[in-house]
Coordinates of N, CA, C and O in Angstrom, one line a residue:
R1 N -3.7 5.4 -18.2 CA -3.5 6.5 -17.3 C -4.7 7.5 -16.9 O -4.4 7.9 -18.0
S2 N -5.1 7.7 -15.9 CA -6.2 9.0 -16.1 C -5.8 10.3 -15.4 O -5.4 10.4 -14.1
D3 N -5.1 11.2 -16.4 CA -4.4 12.6 -15.4 C -5.9 13.1 -14.1 O -5.7 13.5 -13.3
A4 N -6.8 13.0 -14.7 CA -7.8 13.7 -13.9 C -8.1 13.2 -13.2 O -8.5 13.3 -11.9
S5 N -8.1 12.0 -13.0 CA -8.5 10.9 -11.9 C -7.5 11.1 -10.5 O -7.6 11.6 -9.3
I6 N -6.3 11.7 -11.1 CA -5.2 11.5 -10.4 C -5.3 13.5 -9.8 O -5.0 13.3 -8.6
R7 N -5.6 14.2 -10.6 CA -6.1 15.0 -10.0 C -7.0 14.9 -9.0 O -7.0 16.7 -7.8
V8 N -8.0 14.9 -9.3 CA -9.3 14.5 -7.9 C -9.0 14.2 -7.2 O -9.5 14.3 -5.9
V9 N -8.4 12.9 -7.1 CA -7.9 12.5 -5.5 C -6.9 13.5 -5.1 O -7.2 13.6 -3.6
K10 N -6.1 13.6 -5.7 CA -5.0 15.2 -5.0 C -6.3 16.1 -4.2 O -5.9 16.4 -2.9
K11 N -7.1 16.6 -4.8 CA -7.9 17.8 -4.8 C -9.1 17.2 -3.5 O -8.6 17.8 -2.6
L12 N -9.2 15.8 -3.4 CA -10.0 15.3 -2.4 C -9.3 15.3 -0.7 O -9.5 15.6 0.0
L13 N -7.5 15.1 -1.2 CA -6.8 14.8 -0.4 C -6.5 16.2 0.3 O -6.8 16.3 1.7
Q14 N -6.9 17.1 -0.1 CA -6.6 18.1 0.0 C -7.5 19.0 0.8 O -7.8 19.6 1.9
V15 N -8.7 18.8 0.7 CA -10.2 19.2 1.1 C -10.3 18.4 2.4 O -11.3 19.4 3.1
A16 N -10.3 17.3 2.1 CA -10.9 16.1 3.2 C -9.9 14.7 3.4 O -10.3 14.3 3.0
P17 N -9.2 15.3 4.0 CA -7.7 14.3 4.2 C -8.2 13.4 5.3 O -7.6 12.3 5.2
A18 N -8.8 13.5 6.1 CA -9.9 12.5 6.9 C -10.6 10.9 5.9 O -10.4 10.2 6.5
C19 N -10.8 11.8 4.6 CA -11.6 10.6 3.6 C -10.9 9.3 3.8 O -11.5 8.3 3.8
V20 N -9.5 9.4 3.8 CA -8.7 8.0 3.7 C -8.7 7.0 4.9 O -8.8 6.0 4.6
E21 N -9.8 7.6 6.0 CA -9.6 6.9 7.2 C -11.1 6.4 7.3 O -11.7 5.7 8.0
T22 N -11.8 6.7 5.9 CA -13.3 6.3 6.4 C -13.8 4.8 5.9 O -13.0 5.1 4.7
K23 N -14.2 3.8 6.2 CA -14.5 2.5 5.9 C -15.7 2.9 5.3 O -16.9 3.4 5.6
N24 N -16.2 2.0 4.4 CA -17.1 1.4 4.0 C -17.9 0.4 4.4 O -17.5 -0.2 5.8
I25 N -19.3 -0.3 3.8 CA -19.8 -1.4 4.4 C -19.4 -2.7 4.5 O -18.9 -3.5 5.9
P26 N -18.0 -2.8 3.6 CA -17.5 -4.2 3.7 C -16.2 -3.8 4.8 O -15.1 -4.6 4.5
D27 N -16.3 -2.7 5.3 CA -15.1 -2.4 6.0 C -13.8 -2.5 5.2 O -12.5 -2.7 5.7
Q28 N -13.9 -1.9 4.4 CA -12.6 -1.2 3.6 C -12.8 -0.1 3.5 O -13.3 0.9 3.3
L29 N -11.0 0.2 3.5 CA -10.9 1.7 3.1 C -10.6 2.2 1.8 O -10.8 1.3 1.0
P30 N -10.2 3.2 1.5 CA -10.3 3.8 0.2 C -8.9 2.8 -0.3 O -9.3 2.4 -1.7
L31 N -8.0 2.7 0.2 CA -7.0 2.2 -0.1 C -7.7 0.5 -0.6 O -6.5 -0.1 -1.6
H32 N -8.0 -0.3 0.0 CA -8.6 -1.3 -0.4 C -9.3 -1.3 -1.9 O -9.5 -1.9 -2.6
N33 N -10.1 -0.5 -1.7 CA -11.1 -0.1 -3.0 C -10.3 0.0 -4.1 O -10.3 -0.4 -5.3
A34 N -9.1 0.9 -3.7 CA -8.2 1.5 -5.2 C -7.6 0.4 -5.5 O -7.6 -0.5 -6.9
C35 N -6.8 -0.5 -4.8 CA -6.5 -1.9 -5.1 C -7.4 -2.6 -5.6 O -6.8 -3.3 -6.6
I36 N -8.6 -2.6 -5.2 CA -9.7 -4.1 -6.3 C -9.9 -3.8 -7.5 O -10.1 -4.0 -8.3
A37 N -10.1 -2.0 -7.6 CA -10.2 -1.4 -9.0 C -9.2 -1.2 -9.8 O -9.2 -1.2 -10.9
K38 N -8.0 -2.0 -9.3 CA -6.8 -1.7 -9.9 C -6.4 -0.1 -10.4 O -6.1 -0.2 -11.8
V39 N -6.9 0.8 -10.0 CA -6.4 2.0 -9.8 C -4.9 2.5 -10.5 O -4.0 1.4 -10.2
D40 N -4.4 3.5 -11.1 CA -3.3 4.2 -11.1 C -2.1 3.7 -10.1 O -2.7 4.2 -9.1
T41 N -1.0 3.7 -10.1 CA -0.2 3.4 -9.0 C 0.3 4.5 -8.4 O 0.6 4.5 -7.3
E42 N -0.2 5.8 -8.9 CA -0.2 6.8 -8.3 C -0.8 7.1 -7.4 O -0.6 8.2 -6.4
I43 N -2.4 7.1 -7.8 CA -3.2 7.0 -6.9 C -2.8 6.3 -5.4 O -3.2 7.0 -4.8
V44 N -2.6 4.9 -5.8 CA -2.2 4.0 -4.5 C -1.3 4.5 -3.7 O -1.7 4.5 -2.8
E45 N -0.2 5.2 -4.5 CA 0.9 5.5 -3.3 C 0.5 7.1 -2.9 O 0.5 7.5 -1.5
M46 N -0.5 8.0 -3.4 CA -1.2 8.7 -2.5 C -1.9 8.7 -1.3 O -1.8 8.9 0.0
L47 N -2.8 7.6 -1.7 CA -3.3 7.1 -0.6 C -2.3 6.3 0.5 O -3.2 6.8 1.7
V48 N -1.9 5.5 0.3 CA -0.7 5.0 1.2 C 0.2 6.3 1.9 O 0.2 6.3 3.5
D49 N 0.2 7.0 1.0 CA 1.2 8.3 1.8 C 0.4 9.3 2.7 O 0.8 9.8 3.6
A50 N -0.8 9.5 2.4 CA -1.9 9.7 3.2 C -2.7 9.4 4.4 O -2.5 10.0 5.2
Y51 N -2.4 8.1 4.2 CA -3.1 6.9 5.3 C -1.7 5.8 5.8 O -2.8 4.9 5.5
P52 N -0.9 5.7 6.4 CA -0.1 4.4 5.7 C -0.8 3.3 6.6 O -0.1 2.2 6.2
R53 N -1.4 3.7 7.6 CA -1.6 2.3 8.5 C -2.8 1.6 7.6 O -3.0 0.3 8.1
A54 N -3.0 2.2 6.4 CA -4.3 1.3 5.8 C -3.4 0.2 5.3 O -4.1 -0.7 4.9
L55 N -2.0 0.1 5.0 CA -1.5 -1.3 4.9 C -1.9 -2.1 5.3 O -1.7 -3.3 5.3
R56 N -1.9 -2.1 6.9 CA -2.1 -2.8 7.9 C -3.5 -3.2 8.2 O -3.5 -4.0 9.1
E57 N -4.9 -2.5 7.9 CA -6.0 -2.7 8.2 C -6.6 -4.0 7.3 O -6.7 -3.5 5.7
S58 N -7.3 -4.9 8.1 CA -7.9 -6.0 7.4 C -9.2 -5.4 7.0 O -10.1 -4.8 8.0
D59 N -10.3 -5.7 5.8 CA -11.6 -5.7 6.0 C -12.1 -7.1 6.3 O -11.5 -7.5 6.9
L60 N -13.6 -7.1 6.3 CA -14.5 -7.8 6.8 C -14.0 -9.3 6.1 O -14.1 -10.4 7.2
Q61 N -13.6 -9.3 5.1 CA -13.2 -10.6 4.6 C -11.3 -11.0 5.2 O -11.2 -11.9 4.8
S62 N -11.0 -10.3 5.9 CA -9.8 -10.4 6.7 C -8.7 -10.0 5.7 O -7.4 -10.9 5.4
K63 N -9.0 -9.1 4.7 CA -8.0 -9.2 4.1 C -7.1 -7.8 3.7 O -8.1 -6.9 4.0
L64 N -6.2 -7.3 3.2 CA -5.4 -5.9 3.5 C -5.0 -5.8 1.7 O -5.7 -6.5 0.9
P65 N -5.4 -4.6 2.0 CA -5.2 -3.9 0.3 C -4.1 -4.8 -0.1 O -4.5 -4.9 -1.7
Y66 N -2.7 -5.2 0.1 CA -1.8 -5.8 -0.9 C -2.4 -7.3 -1.3 O -2.4 -7.6 -2.3
D67 N -3.4 -7.4 -0.4 CA -4.0 -9.2 -0.8 C -4.8 -8.7 -2.1 O -4.6 -9.5 -2.9
H68 N -5.4 -7.7 -2.1 CA -7.0 -6.8 -3.1 C -6.0 -6.9 -4.0 O -5.7 -7.3 -5.5
A69 N -5.0 -6.0 -4.0 CA -4.0 -6.0 -5.4 C -3.2 -6.9 -6.1 O -3.2 -6.7 -7.1
Q70 N -2.6 -8.0 -5.4 CA -2.1 -9.2 -6.0 C -3.4 -10.1 -6.8 O -3.1 -10.5 -8.0
E71 N -4.7 -10.0 -5.8 CA -5.8 -10.9 -6.5 C -6.5 -9.8 -7.8 O -6.3 -10.7 -9.2
A72 N -6.3 -8.5 -8.0 CA -6.6 -8.1 -9.2 C -5.3 -8.2 -10.5 O -6.1 -7.8 -11.2
A73 N -4.3 -8.3 -9.7 CA -3.0 -8.2 -10.9 C -3.3 -9.8 -11.5 O -2.6 -9.8 -12.7
G74 N -3.7 -10.6 -10.6 CA -3.7 -12.2 -11.0 C -2.2 -12.7 -11.2 O -1.1 -12.6 -10.4
D75 N -2.2 -13.4 -12.3 CA -0.6 -14.2 -12.6 C 0.2 -13.5 -12.4 O 1.7 -13.5 -12.4
A76 N -0.3 -11.8 -13.1 CA 1.2 -11.1 -13.1 C 0.9 -10.2 -11.9 O 2.2 -9.5 -12.1
F77 N 1.3 -10.8 -11.1 CA 1.1 -10.4 -9.6 C 2.6 -9.4 -9.2 O 2.6 -8.7 -8.7
R78 N 3.5 -10.2 -9.5 CA 4.7 -10.2 -9.5 C 6.0 -8.9 -10.1 O 6.6 -8.3 -9.4
K79 N 4.9 -8.4 -11.4 CA 5.4 -7.4 -12.0 C 4.8 -5.8 -11.8 O 4.9 -5.2 -12.1
D80 N 3.7 -6.5 -11.1 CA 2.3 -5.0 -11.1 C 3.2 -4.0 -10.4 O 3.6 -4.3 -9.0
P81 N 2.6 -2.7 -10.8 CA 3.5 -1.8 -10.3 C 3.1 -1.6 -8.8 O 3.5 -1.2 -7.6
S82 N 1.6 -1.6 -8.5 CA 0.8 -1.6 -7.1 C 1.4 -2.4 -6.0 O 1.5 -2.2 -5.1
V83 N 1.2 -3.7 -6.9 CA 1.8 -4.8 -5.3 C 3.3 -4.1 -5.6 O 3.2 -4.6 -4.2
R84 N 4.1 -4.3 -6.1 CA 5.4 -3.5 -5.4 C 5.8 -2.5 -4.8 O 6.3 -2.7 -4.4
L85 N 4.8 -1.7 -5.3 CA 4.5 -0.3 -4.1 C 4.3 -1.1 -3.0 O 4.8 -0.5 -2.0
L86 N 3.1 -1.3 -2.8 CA 2.6 -1.9 -1.4 C 3.4 -2.5 -0.7 O 4.0 -2.7 0.9
R87 N 4.2 -3.6 -1.5 CA 5.5 -4.6 -0.7 C 6.6 -3.8 -0.1 O 6.6 -4.1 0.6
S88 N 6.8 -3.0 -1.1 CA 8.2 -1.7 -0.5 C 7.5 -0.9 0.9 O 8.2 -1.0 1.6
K89 N 6.0 -0.4 0.6 CA 5.6 0.2 1.8 C 5.4 -0.2 3.4 O 5.6 0.3 4.2
M90 N 5.6 -1.4 3.2 CA 5.3 -2.6 3.8 C 6.2 -2.8 4.8 O 6.0 -3.2 5.8
G91 N 7.6 -2.4 3.9 CA 8.9 -3.0 4.9 C 9.5 -4.3 4.0 O 8.8 -5.0 3.2
K92 N 10.7 -4.8 4.0 CA 11.4 -5.7 3.2 C 10.5 -6.7 3.4 O 10.7 -7.5 2.2
S93 N 10.7 -7.1 4.7 CA 10.5 -8.4 5.3 C 8.5 -8.5 4.5 O 8.4 -10.0 4.6
G94 N 7.9 -7.5 4.4 CA 6.2 -7.5 4.0 C 5.6 -8.4 5.5 O 4.5 -9.0 5.2
N95 N 5.9 -8.2 6.4 CA 5.7 -8.4 7.6 C 4.6 -8.4 7.8 O 4.4 -7.1 8.1
I96 N 3.3 -8.5 8.2 CA 2.2 -8.1 8.7 C 1.7 -9.0 9.6 O 1.4 -10.4 9.4
I97 N 1.1 -8.8 10.8 CA 0.3 -9.4 11.8 C -1.0 -9.2 11.5 O -1.8 -8.7 11.2
R98 N -1.3 -10.5 11.4 CA -3.0 -10.8 11.2 C -3.6 -11.7 12.5 O -2.6 -12.1 13.2
R99 N -5.0 -11.6 12.4 CA -5.2 -12.9 13.7 C -4.9 -14.0 13.1 O -4.7 -14.6 11.9
K100 N -4.8 -15.3 14.1 CA -4.5 -16.4 13.9 C -5.3 -17.1 12.9 O -4.6 -18.1 11.7
K101 N -6.5 -17.1 12.9 CA -7.4 -17.9 12.0 C -7.3 -17.4 10.7 O -6.8 -18.2 9.2
D102 N -7.0 -15.9 10.3 CA -6.4 -15.6 9.2 C -5.3 -15.8 8.8 O -4.9 -16.5 7.0
Q103 N -4.2 -15.9 9.4 CA -3.1 -16.8 9.2 C -3.2 -18.3 8.3 O -2.8 -18.7 7.7
A104 N -3.6 -19.1 9.4 CA -3.9 -20.3 8.8 C -4.9 -20.2 7.6 O -4.6 -21.2 6.8
R105 N -6.1 -19.1 7.2 CA -6.4 -19.6 6.4 C -5.7 -19.1 4.5 O -5.8 -19.9 3.8
F106 N -5.2 -17.9 4.9 CA -4.8 -17.3 3.8 C -3.1 -18.6 3.2 O -2.8 -18.6 2.3
A107 N -2.7 -19.3 4.4 CA -2.1 -20.3 4.4 C -2.2 -21.2 3.6 O -1.5 -22.0 2.5
S108 N -4.1 -22.0 3.8 CA -4.3 -22.8 3.1 C -4.8 -22.4 1.8 O -4.6 -23.1 0.6
E109 N -5.0 -20.9 1.3 CA -5.1 -20.8 0.1 C -3.7 -20.5 -0.4 O -4.0 -20.9 -1.7
D110 N -3.1 -19.9 -0.1 CA -1.5 -20.0 -0.8 C -1.0 -21.4 -1.2 O -0.6 -21.6 -2.3
L111 N -1.6 -22.6 -0.5 CA -1.0 -23.6 -0.8 C -1.5 -24.6 -1.9 O -1.3 -25.0 -2.8
R112 N -3.3 -24.1 -1.9 CA -4.4 -24.5 -2.8 C -3.8 -23.6 -4.4 O -3.5 -24.5 -5.3
I113 N -3.4 -22.7 -4.5 CA -2.4 -21.4 -5.6 C -1.3 -22.6 -5.8 O -1.2 -22.7 -6.8
R114 N -0.2 -22.8 -4.8 CA 0.8 -23.4 -5.4 C 0.1 -24.8 -6.3 O 1.2 -25.1 -7.3
R115 N -0.5 -25.4 -5.6 CA -1.1 -26.8 -6.5 C -1.6 -26.7 -7.7 O -1.1 -27.7 -8.3
R116 N -2.2 -25.8 -7.8 CA -3.2 -25.7 -9.4 C -1.8 -25.0 -10.4 O -1.9 -25.3 -10.9
S117 N -0.5 -24.5 -9.7 CA 0.1 -23.9 -10.9 C 1.2 -25.1 -10.7 O 1.4 -25.2 -12.1
I118 N 1.3 -25.7 -9.7 CA 2.0 -27.4 -10.4 C 1.5 -28.5 -11.2 O 1.8 -28.6 -12.3
S119 N -0.2 -28.3 -11.2 CA -0.3 -29.3 -11.9 C -0.7 -28.3 -13.4 O -0.6 -29.3 -14.2
N120 N -0.8 -27.4 -13.4 CA -0.9 -26.6 -14.6 C 0.6 -26.9 -15.4 O 0.5 -26.8 -16.8
I121 N 1.7 -27.1 -14.8 CA 3.2 -27.4 -15.6 C 2.9 -28.8 -15.8 O 3.6 -28.7 -16.9
Q122 N 3.0 -29.8 -15.0 CA 2.8 -30.9 -15.4 C 1.8 -31.4 -16.9 O 1.1 -31.5 -17.3

């Protein structure tokens, strides 16, 4: 945990609160980048609180911050504090509205992951 990073993010949000709404070239918000980089959960929470809409914004890969957090956490995603935080902030059901093609792609990826997990067990 880096208290210095937390202080920098707090200061940045005070000085330039609109920065959380600024997307980069792959159409990612700071929340996407924080989830990819697996930063401290407190920073993730500050970004969500500053711009809750970021939870439901997908990037050019059609991935939400939650998707990136799951990938970054790997097999331990169920216990990862950032993944749990994002899930709770999205709501109990975790319902996310995605485009139909995104839903199909994520469903097929989930199926492949499940099949791999089952084959690893056997």
